[in-house]
């Protein structure tokens, strides 16, 4: 079976490539990049566009001028904390309980795995913990006892009424009174009864308890009469936490920076202007006038006696609980937080960007755009340049003059401004990138092919074909074109690398496809974020991938140079 002329022309260059060590290395590297692009969804460890979050038992301590990030208490979020005397307890998700008695924090095993939302301690060491699914845990001594709840409510907060009774509130407007001696729970009728969430409860200085919740809901419970009544605090926003000092000073925190303060039981509630509108999840106030509030994205505010001031923190992790013991102030993390600018780790091999997106997955998917523009752009460049060169070199005369002067004009057009004009005229897209590459890069190919055709058209085999009556198209594409194929292969390999660099340049300048992930686009995001000077894991991988891919293509083109240049072939 006779091999087609095209395959015969391609067989020679391939054989020479396999004899060149650098070309073999280039083929292996390029094959790896191509495989990475083809199997990107399988090789990616995360969705490249997904904002990754992490859960952590974060702890911040109050330093001289900043809240400093301390060692975490496990991998699960912490929801609440309380202290009494030398003892302190912290509770969190999936049955997390940490205890401290004058020393270090130690993990405590409890008989439940439900999310624990709140804890209340007594001076004698008794503790009450409530959580999701109607979880109620009572600690007496060192033993934990599970108390059966009347319904699977999501209990949000708990406060002691006296040494033998406590009040619990829930997300469905539940108000439950617990008798710790008998273990019975009495359901108190809410004065609203519309299922609003009650999120926090605290014991006031007069012995009553005040519970707050969504839409500014505030309910005061009187243990003497066992009745609950509405109370106005002066806000209709969602309220998240209430803390009342022994002397009656009180602080309520809520959504959009809500701060309600009461200096004493005799005074009215005051709405303080907040320096930030982020949600505040917890607060603490002392009878000496000190106060602190904390919330989302690591925000911490402190009261200086006249205004609230934001205090810098070393982390943007969400905060949900405060543990204030004398001069020791702790802020505890809860909720999932975005892993912004995280360095390489076992979870994120190339780290994360400023939005918490996995950079390894982005680089894997970025190979698709690079190779697509590289090969498709190079194919269009070779297609245009080869045909222009064939026509100009074969017909000569006026045709050659017009085409070659067009090439000269194209050489006078700079690449980046030309691409910018295309983007302004149309919308940024992958098609515009390929168009910009192909419309300006074919000029070199056209000149090289023309010079070869000028020599080939005077060869005897071309004259013989013309005498035999072959048409111009047949002579150009069946007799001349196979003889310029080595040069076409050489230019194709070179322009693949040029196209990849061109795409990376345009994407780095913000002219690439807006909804596609590319190596140049990753570098563009790093530059815009301002973190490209410090987050080396953001800049290095796409730069290495661009360099490696282009080098592999040039190694391949180096071996093809021997095919295109007979003088080099003679030296070997």
XYZ file of C-alpha atoms in Angstrom:
572
model
C 0.000 0.000 0.000
C 1.415 3.374 -1.084
C 1.793 5.960 1.694
C 0.123 9.324 0.956
C 2.527 12.219 0.209
C 1.473 14.008 3.427
C 2.362 11.026 5.606
C 5.615 10.463 3.727
C 6.520 14.086 4.379
C 5.678 13.752 8.091
C 7.539 10.444 8.580
C 10.965 12.006 8.020
C 10.661 14.775 10.621
C 9.283 12.340 13.164
C 12.229 9.999 12.706
C 14.692 12.831 13.150
C 12.886 14.032 16.285
C 13.241 10.629 17.894
C 17.004 10.778 17.291
C 17.327 14.054 19.234
C 17.401 13.705 23.041
C 16.112 17.212 23.675
C 13.315 16.649 21.185
C 12.339 13.429 22.979
C 12.296 15.303 26.289
C 10.172 17.999 24.661
C 7.749 15.384 23.313
C 7.432 13.761 26.750
C 6.811 17.090 28.515
C 4.338 18.248 25.879
C 2.536 14.894 26.051
C 2.251 15.328 29.818
C 0.784 18.843 29.415
C -1.661 17.581 26.770
C -2.725 14.702 29.043
C -3.186 17.175 31.912
C -5.449 19.312 29.716
C -7.493 16.339 28.486
C -8.012 14.858 31.963
C -8.209 18.149 33.906
C -11.541 17.291 35.630
C -10.075 14.002 36.880
C -6.735 15.459 37.975
C -8.208 18.450 39.803
C -8.588 18.058 43.548
C -11.153 20.882 43.797
C -13.508 22.866 41.639
C -11.206 25.610 40.266
C -13.937 28.258 40.653
C -15.143 27.131 44.082
C -14.350 29.332 47.075
C -12.920 26.900 49.608
C -13.739 27.187 53.255
C -12.269 25.460 56.257
C -13.488 24.693 59.753
C -11.201 25.202 62.714
C -11.356 25.605 66.469
C -9.758 29.032 66.216
C -8.563 30.928 69.283
C -7.443 34.579 69.383
C -5.838 36.137 72.458
C -5.762 39.843 73.348
C -2.268 41.236 72.980
C -0.981 44.733 73.602
C -2.240 46.208 70.320
C -3.731 43.316 68.387
C -5.727 40.136 68.845
C -3.179 37.399 68.145
C -3.928 34.013 66.594
C -3.150 31.218 69.070
C -2.993 27.449 68.633
C -6.278 25.986 67.453
C -8.370 23.705 69.625
C -8.951 20.924 67.145
C -10.435 20.914 63.629
C -14.049 21.643 64.659
C -15.688 25.027 65.134
C -16.197 26.431 68.643
C -19.567 27.942 69.504
C -19.608 29.119 73.119
C -17.566 29.377 76.297
C -18.105 30.141 79.977
C -16.015 30.285 83.135
C -16.597 30.183 86.867
C -13.762 30.472 89.332
C -10.738 28.565 88.060
C -12.807 26.418 85.689
C -13.681 27.159 82.046
C -15.520 25.187 79.372
C -15.681 25.590 75.601
C -18.217 23.758 73.430
C -18.476 23.313 69.687
C -19.545 21.141 66.813
C -19.991 17.369 66.872
C -19.835 17.008 70.627
C -16.693 19.108 71.069
C -16.003 20.043 74.701
C -12.749 21.534 76.009
C -12.073 21.998 79.736
C -9.514 24.006 81.654
C -8.940 24.118 85.380
C -6.122 26.594 85.891
C -3.854 24.876 83.351
C -3.997 23.907 79.688
C -7.040 23.049 77.631
C -7.965 19.372 77.519
C -10.520 17.626 75.317
C -13.440 16.136 77.265
C -15.411 13.153 76.030
C -19.188 13.542 76.233
C -21.916 10.959 75.487
C -23.299 12.815 72.438
C -22.017 13.799 68.979
C -24.534 16.562 68.266
C -23.502 20.166 67.647
C -23.225 21.920 71.008
C -24.273 25.577 70.887
C -24.055 26.957 74.430
C -22.665 26.270 77.895
C -23.371 27.711 81.362
C -21.160 27.092 84.411
C -21.793 27.449 88.134
C -19.191 28.197 90.838
C -19.529 24.663 92.207
C -18.441 23.213 88.841
C -21.885 22.168 87.623
C -22.296 22.790 83.901
C -25.196 22.720 81.503
C -24.653 22.315 77.747
C -27.338 22.551 75.065
C -27.281 21.960 71.346
C -28.927 20.666 68.197
C -31.651 18.032 68.238
C -32.788 18.934 71.754
C -29.411 17.994 73.258
C -29.190 18.765 76.969
C -26.104 17.699 78.940
C -25.698 18.187 82.682
C -22.306 17.796 84.327
C -22.278 16.900 87.989
C -18.771 16.426 89.308
C -16.913 14.668 86.494
C -19.903 12.742 85.116
C -22.118 13.877 82.231
C -25.818 13.099 82.219
C -28.050 13.281 79.150
C -31.447 14.813 79.890
C -34.335 13.880 77.621
C -35.861 16.840 75.813
C -39.605 17.114 75.084
C -38.875 17.823 71.382
C -35.886 17.744 68.996
C -35.389 21.501 69.140
C -32.260 23.348 68.084
C -31.351 24.849 71.434
C -29.267 28.012 71.062
C -28.522 29.293 74.571
C -28.803 28.485 78.277
C -28.554 30.469 81.540
C -28.826 29.450 85.174
C -31.830 30.673 87.134
C -30.444 29.385 90.421
C -28.312 26.434 91.462
C -31.093 23.935 90.668
C -32.824 25.472 87.646
C -31.891 26.843 84.235
C -33.630 28.429 81.244
C -32.985 27.244 77.677
C -34.084 28.944 74.443
C -34.187 27.599 70.890
C -34.370 28.446 67.209
C -38.113 27.715 67.097
C -38.968 30.189 69.878
C -38.695 27.441 72.477
C -38.464 28.573 76.101
C -37.749 25.630 78.383
C -37.176 25.601 82.135
C -35.054 22.740 83.450
C -35.158 21.391 86.993
C -31.728 19.791 87.436
C -32.763 17.857 90.520
C -35.601 15.940 88.880
C -34.350 16.275 85.295
C -37.754 17.522 84.106
C -38.253 20.231 81.489
C -41.192 22.635 81.586
C -42.204 24.344 78.344
C -42.979 28.056 78.842
C -45.503 29.706 76.532
C -43.932 32.435 74.406
C -45.806 35.777 74.236
C -45.264 35.821 70.449
C -45.780 32.231 69.348
C -44.729 32.761 65.708
C -41.696 30.511 65.711
C -39.074 33.269 65.776
C -35.568 32.157 66.678
C -34.321 32.946 70.164
C -30.528 33.018 70.032
C -29.278 34.044 73.453
C -30.440 34.338 77.054
C -28.818 35.888 80.142
C -29.722 36.308 83.808
C -30.370 39.921 84.805
C -29.360 41.502 88.100
C -32.957 41.364 89.440
C -33.190 37.582 88.987
C -35.244 37.653 85.766
C -33.887 36.381 82.467
C -33.787 38.240 79.161
C -33.805 36.325 75.872
C -33.166 37.955 72.486
C -33.522 36.754 68.891
C -34.352 37.579 65.302
C -36.171 40.764 64.198
C -35.273 42.497 67.457
C -37.305 40.016 69.517
C -36.728 40.346 73.272
C -38.574 38.284 75.904
C -38.210 38.680 79.657
C -38.891 35.621 81.793
C -39.799 35.931 85.483
C -38.978 32.727 87.442
C -41.220 33.810 90.329
C -44.387 33.886 88.214
C -43.145 31.455 85.555
C -44.340 33.832 82.831
C -42.695 35.438 79.794
C -43.439 38.909 78.426
C -42.267 41.000 75.507
C -39.735 43.746 76.037
C -38.573 46.496 73.675
C -34.877 47.059 73.159
C -35.161 49.637 70.384
C -34.013 47.576 67.393
C -35.747 45.519 64.699
C -32.582 43.815 63.450
C -31.645 40.225 64.196
C -30.017 40.040 67.616
C -27.399 37.344 68.188
C -26.048 37.569 71.727
C -26.690 39.156 75.087
C -24.347 39.475 78.051
C -25.336 40.959 81.409
C -22.736 41.728 84.072
C -23.482 40.936 87.745
C -24.086 44.641 88.467
C -26.593 45.035 85.616
C -24.508 46.463 82.777
C -25.679 44.747 79.579
C -24.616 44.465 75.943
C -26.574 43.063 72.975
C -24.909 42.403 69.610
C -26.527 41.607 66.281
C -26.600 41.848 62.508
C -25.092 44.773 60.565
C -22.995 45.919 63.495
C -25.897 46.242 65.925
C -24.750 47.327 69.406
C -27.297 47.872 72.191
C -25.843 48.907 75.535
C -27.226 49.463 79.039
C -24.936 50.811 81.738
C -27.212 49.874 84.648
C -30.654 48.287 85.251
C -32.160 51.733 85.881
C -31.057 53.176 82.531
C -32.598 52.707 79.105
C -31.043 50.746 76.248
C -28.819 52.860 73.984
C -28.073 52.063 70.350
C -24.364 52.735 69.850
C -23.040 53.641 66.381
C -20.736 50.882 65.163
C -17.545 51.535 63.139
C -18.347 48.560 60.881
C -21.500 46.900 59.523
C -20.342 43.289 59.705
C -22.455 40.959 61.801
C -21.513 40.794 65.481
C -22.005 37.330 66.962
C -20.913 37.805 70.563
C -20.244 40.471 73.161
C -19.104 41.014 76.740
C -19.464 43.925 79.151
C -18.208 44.513 82.671
C -19.562 46.694 85.432
C -16.296 48.684 85.259
C -17.210 50.015 81.792
C -15.060 47.651 79.749
C -16.801 46.048 76.758
C -15.871 44.060 73.663
C -17.810 42.683 70.682
C -16.710 40.237 67.979
C -18.165 38.704 64.852
C -17.712 37.812 61.210
C -14.413 37.970 59.336
C -12.438 38.362 62.545
C -13.863 41.756 63.464
C -13.322 42.821 67.079
C -14.580 46.104 68.572
C -13.720 47.494 71.991
C -15.485 50.231 73.977
C -13.169 53.021 75.091
C -15.767 54.721 77.287
C -17.081 57.002 74.541
C -16.985 55.157 71.207
C -16.457 51.699 69.776
C -13.084 51.169 68.134
C -12.016 48.371 65.786
C -8.992 46.496 67.118
C -6.695 44.766 64.576
C -6.707 40.966 64.508
C -4.275 38.486 62.973
C -7.047 36.501 61.325
C -10.260 36.966 59.361
C -11.809 33.840 60.851
C -15.370 34.226 62.074
C -15.711 34.711 65.833
C -18.695 33.552 67.856
C -17.714 33.458 71.516
C -15.704 35.453 74.064
C -14.111 34.137 77.222
C -13.138 37.005 79.532
C -11.297 36.087 82.743
C -9.711 39.126 84.388
C -6.982 40.325 82.048
C -7.122 37.175 79.932
C -9.349 37.737 76.904
C -10.032 34.997 74.366
C -12.078 35.145 71.167
C -13.208 31.795 69.803
C -13.794 30.923 66.162
C -16.853 29.390 64.650
C -18.518 29.001 61.260
C -16.605 28.008 58.154
C -14.191 30.679 56.957
C -12.551 31.238 53.567
C -8.967 29.957 53.293
C -7.567 33.086 51.653
C -3.926 33.087 50.462
C -3.170 29.793 52.195
C 0.325 28.459 51.364
C 0.760 24.995 49.821
C -0.516 22.210 52.051
C -1.778 18.653 51.913
C -5.287 19.958 51.210
C -4.232 22.580 48.621
C -1.042 21.496 46.834
C -0.383 24.903 45.246
C -2.106 26.945 47.977
C -5.130 29.202 47.491
C -5.697 32.659 46.029
C -7.247 35.764 47.595
C -10.746 34.290 47.155
C -9.872 30.895 48.603
C -9.829 29.084 45.231
C -7.536 26.093 44.812
C -4.550 27.122 42.669
C -3.509 23.591 41.735
C -6.892 22.947 40.124
C -6.754 26.335 38.403
C -3.339 25.577 36.916
C -4.497 22.163 35.714
C -7.528 23.685 33.971
C -5.405 26.582 32.693
C -3.482 24.163 30.458
C -6.608 23.765 28.314
C -6.738 27.397 27.199
C -2.966 27.525 26.661
C -2.919 24.441 24.413
C -6.134 25.358 22.630
C -4.824 28.788 21.685
C -1.353 27.369 21.012
C -2.381 24.644 18.580
C -5.437 26.275 17.034
C -3.693 29.629 16.671
C -0.610 27.961 15.186
C -2.752 25.955 12.763
C -4.488 29.114 11.542
C -1.184 30.963 11.272
C 0.391 28.181 9.224
C -2.732 27.852 7.097
C -2.805 31.571 6.255
C 0.945 32.032 5.955
C 1.528 28.904 3.861
C -1.177 29.773 1.349
C -0.075 33.400 1.055
C 3.542 32.287 0.588
C 2.596 29.675 -2.022
C 0.497 32.099 -4.032
C 3.019 34.964 -3.821
C 6.001 32.776 -4.693
C 4.306 30.889 -7.504
C 2.501 33.691 -9.339
C 5.039 36.469 -8.660
C 4.425 39.769 -10.434
C 1.633 42.024 -9.236
C 0.159 39.271 -7.036
C 3.447 38.882 -5.201
C 3.827 42.648 -4.830
C 0.351 43.106 -3.303
C 0.725 40.198 -0.886
C 4.248 41.081 0.217
C 3.382 44.744 0.751
C 0.475 43.543 2.886
C 2.981 41.531 4.908
C 5.144 44.648 5.301
C 2.124 46.583 6.607
C 1.338 43.793 9.075
C 4.899 43.988 10.388
C 4.256 47.617 11.312
C 1.319 46.746 13.593
C 2.327 46.055 17.241
C 0.681 43.001 18.767
C -0.654 44.292 22.118
C -2.311 47.511 20.795
C -3.825 45.495 17.937
C -5.294 42.994 20.407
C -6.571 45.851 22.591
C -8.376 47.401 19.612
C -9.980 44.035 18.814
C -11.188 43.741 22.402
C -12.614 47.274 22.316
C -14.381 46.613 19.019
C -15.734 43.276 20.154
C -16.051 41.532 23.526
C -13.111 39.764 25.211
C -13.322 36.108 24.260
C -11.251 33.112 23.296
C -12.058 33.775 19.632
C -10.591 37.293 19.880
C -7.365 35.932 21.387
C -6.969 33.354 18.613
C -7.866 35.968 16.003
C -5.273 38.417 17.329
C -2.585 35.724 17.289
C -3.413 34.413 13.821
C -3.873 37.791 12.092
C -0.429 39.099 13.027
C 1.807 36.020 13.265
C 1.274 34.584 9.754
C 3.470 37.249 8.176
C 6.761 35.471 9.010
C 5.465 32.141 7.713
C 4.357 33.787 4.453
C 7.817 35.252 3.836
C 9.645 31.999 4.536
C 7.343 29.893 2.378
C 7.509 32.449 -0.454
C 11.319 32.348 -0.484
C 11.245 28.550 -0.716
C 8.599 28.550 -3.461
C 10.599 31.058 -5.526
C 13.377 28.482 -5.655
C 11.153 25.444 -6.172
C 9.064 26.884 -9.000
C 12.104 26.833 -11.311
C 12.960 23.197 -10.579
C 12.700 20.667 -13.423
C 9.892 18.651 -11.783
C 7.692 21.765 -11.694
C 8.448 22.570 -15.341
C 7.709 18.965 -16.272
C 4.347 19.106 -14.492
C 3.499 22.357 -16.277
C 4.397 20.837 -19.667
C 2.247 17.798 -18.819
C -0.741 20.150 -18.491
C -1.085 20.231 -14.696
C -3.094 23.151 -13.335
C -1.577 25.830 -11.139
C -3.399 24.508 -8.042
C -2.179 20.977 -8.709
C 1.400 22.168 -9.138
C 1.279 24.278 -5.978
C -0.342 21.734 -3.622
C 0.763 18.371 -5.067
C 4.273 19.168 -6.316
C 5.577 22.232 -4.466
C 3.782 21.952 -1.109
C 5.281 18.523 -0.098
C 8.740 20.025 -0.583
C 8.023 22.894 1.831
C 6.420 20.611 4.420
C 9.576 20.404 6.600
C 9.608 24.192 6.831
C 5.852 24.183 7.592
C 6.401 21.707 10.433
C 9.232 23.826 11.788
C 7.133 26.988 11.744
C 4.147 25.146 13.239
C 6.221 24.021 16.218
C 7.692 27.484 16.750
C 4.360 29.280 16.468
C 2.716 26.949 19.022
C 5.137 28.372 21.586
C 4.639 31.913 20.296
C 0.854 31.523 20.513
C 1.027 30.232 24.093
C 3.161 33.213 25.123
C 0.816 35.578 23.248
C -2.253 34.185 25.022
C -0.528 34.417 28.413
C 0.461 38.020 27.654
C -3.061 39.044 26.652
C -4.632 37.305 29.649
C -2.066 38.884 31.984
C -3.065 42.290 30.602
C -6.748 41.497 31.180
C -7.571 41.049 27.479
C -8.170 37.297 27.637
C -11.464 35.398 27.851
C -13.156 36.647 31.064
C -14.870 33.413 32.107
C -12.049 31.016 31.266
C -9.156 29.896 33.442
C -5.726 30.316 31.905
C -2.166 30.580 33.155
C -1.973 34.209 32.108
C -5.306 34.870 33.798
C -3.987 33.401 37.063
C -1.038 35.807 36.924
C -3.467 38.640 36.103
C -5.524 37.881 39.234
C -2.365 37.751 41.335
C -1.295 41.173 40.064
C -4.709 42.760 40.638
C -5.006 41.341 44.165
C -1.768 42.993 45.257
C -0.589 39.726 46.831
C 1.680 38.741 43.936
C 4.712 40.159 45.761
C 4.261 37.906 48.810
C 2.186 34.896 47.675
C 4.946 33.152 45.699
C 2.813 30.002 45.350
C 0.374 32.055 43.260
C 2.922 33.304 40.696
C 5.416 30.468 40.447
C 3.341 27.498 39.129
C 1.722 29.247 36.110
C 5.071 30.802 35.217
C 6.762 27.405 35.363
C 3.995 25.802 33.295
C 4.249 28.503 30.605
C 8.035 28.236 30.489
C 8.047 24.419 30.454
C 5.431 24.151 27.725
C 7.132 26.709 25.475
C 10.550 25.131 26.047
C 9.220 21.678 25.147
C 7.819 23.049 21.896
C 11.102 24.775 21.052
C 13.039 21.572 21.794
C 10.831 19.835 19.244
C 11.306 22.649 16.728
C 15.076 22.396 17.214
C 15.072 18.872 15.775
C 12.840 19.989 12.892
C 15.432 22.609 11.975
C 17.615 19.813 10.676
C 14.867 18.791 8.273
C 14.258 22.318 7.027
C 17.928 23.233 6.641
C 19.948 20.800 4.455
C 23.240 22.363 5.631
C 22.521 21.310 9.222
C 21.603 17.839 8.000
C 24.933 17.557 6.185
C 26.885 18.360 9.354
C 25.375 15.421 11.243
